[in-house]
XYZ file of C-alpha atoms in Angstrom:
115
model
C -8.026 -17.450 -4.978
C -6.957 -17.495 -8.601
C -4.492 -20.363 -8.148
C -7.101 -22.378 -6.223
C -9.614 -21.809 -9.035
C -7.226 -22.780 -11.841
C -6.039 -25.780 -9.818
C -9.636 -27.022 -9.712
C -9.773 -26.549 -13.492
C -6.702 -28.761 -13.806
C -4.387 -26.059 -15.149
C -0.647 -26.501 -14.701
C 0.480 -23.562 -12.560
C 3.443 -24.962 -10.644
C 2.251 -23.689 -7.250
C 1.595 -25.468 -3.966
C -2.021 -24.468 -3.367
C -2.055 -25.357 0.333
C 1.140 -23.369 0.986
C -0.393 -20.363 -0.768
C -3.502 -20.685 1.395
C -1.314 -20.824 4.506
C 0.642 -17.745 3.411
C -2.580 -15.863 2.654
C -4.011 -16.666 6.080
C -0.874 -16.326 8.200
C 1.031 -13.527 6.452
C -1.256 -11.479 4.215
C -4.499 -11.359 6.220
C -2.896 -9.838 9.363
C -1.572 -6.994 7.193
C -5.033 -6.074 5.911
C -7.025 -3.450 7.766
C -9.992 -3.880 5.447
C -11.557 -7.182 4.398
C -11.026 -8.132 0.769
C -14.295 -8.004 -1.100
C -15.704 -7.082 -4.450
C -18.218 -4.279 -4.130
C -19.168 -1.381 -6.372
C -16.161 0.696 -5.318
C -13.529 -2.025 -5.620
C -15.016 -3.145 -8.931
C -14.784 0.473 -10.080
C -11.021 0.437 -9.466
C -10.552 -2.100 -12.236
C -13.215 -0.516 -14.419
C -11.489 2.868 -14.156
C -8.008 1.372 -14.462
C -6.659 3.032 -11.323
C -4.548 1.841 -8.413
C -6.168 0.344 -5.327
C -4.301 2.908 -3.220
C -6.732 5.496 -4.608
C -9.798 3.902 -3.004
C -9.531 5.257 0.523
C -8.660 8.733 -0.725
C -11.548 8.701 -3.209
C -13.972 7.487 -0.520
C -12.915 10.328 1.784
C -13.145 12.943 -0.961
C -16.573 11.614 -1.952
C -17.798 11.869 1.640
C -16.281 15.333 2.127
C -17.676 16.820 -1.092
C -20.902 14.883 -1.650
C -19.702 12.997 -4.717
C -19.927 9.368 -5.801
C -16.712 7.452 -5.097
C -17.101 5.628 -8.407
C -17.353 8.874 -10.354
C -14.129 10.090 -8.767
C -12.345 6.820 -9.598
C -13.527 6.934 -13.211
C -12.371 10.533 -13.537
C -8.969 9.590 -12.109
C -8.717 6.886 -14.752
C -9.771 9.297 -17.479
C -6.962 11.594 -16.369
C -4.464 8.696 -16.394
C -3.518 9.251 -12.757
C -0.806 6.934 -11.468
C 0.312 5.666 -8.071
C 1.874 8.397 -5.995
C -0.680 10.986 -7.112
C -3.141 10.263 -4.293
C -2.776 13.829 -3.052
C -4.363 14.996 -6.317
C -7.651 13.200 -5.616
C -9.058 16.117 -3.619
C -8.165 18.449 -6.500
C -10.015 16.169 -8.923
C -13.046 16.125 -6.601
C -13.019 19.923 -6.434
C -12.786 20.107 -10.242
C -15.791 17.806 -10.455
C -17.725 20.093 -8.114
C -16.879 23.117 -10.281
C -18.091 21.298 -13.386
C -21.296 20.297 -11.625
C -22.020 23.767 -10.185
C -22.812 25.515 -13.508
C -25.238 22.733 -14.430
C -27.021 23.117 -11.095
C -27.061 26.883 -11.525
C -28.538 26.574 -15.034
C -31.272 24.270 -13.736
C -32.115 26.785 -10.993
C -32.348 29.606 -13.563
C -34.537 27.475 -15.809
C -36.923 26.699 -12.923
C -37.070 30.410 -12.070
C -38.037 31.270 -15.686
C -40.787 28.644 -15.666
C -42.239 29.952 -12.380
């Protein structure tokens, strides 16, 4: 998509746009098991500065532990996680739950004092 866009702008890129389109359709698309799109989660990958391989793992951890996928991705970025550390995503999610639990407990205690 980038080369097509810069071609329309008249930039010199040295690529054959139609051949790239053919390769994208005939070679790359059949390898994809998920359509390419920009949504809140995929946008969060770039925002957090983490690898796209983290997305599926973060989505699963978010579903399993009731967290926001984006929050997990941002935390992975904050921790400077790199490709190959996907197995650590569940650990990060569990750490996030631990950090959240005291806050929830404090709110419960505060409500009990008010009542």
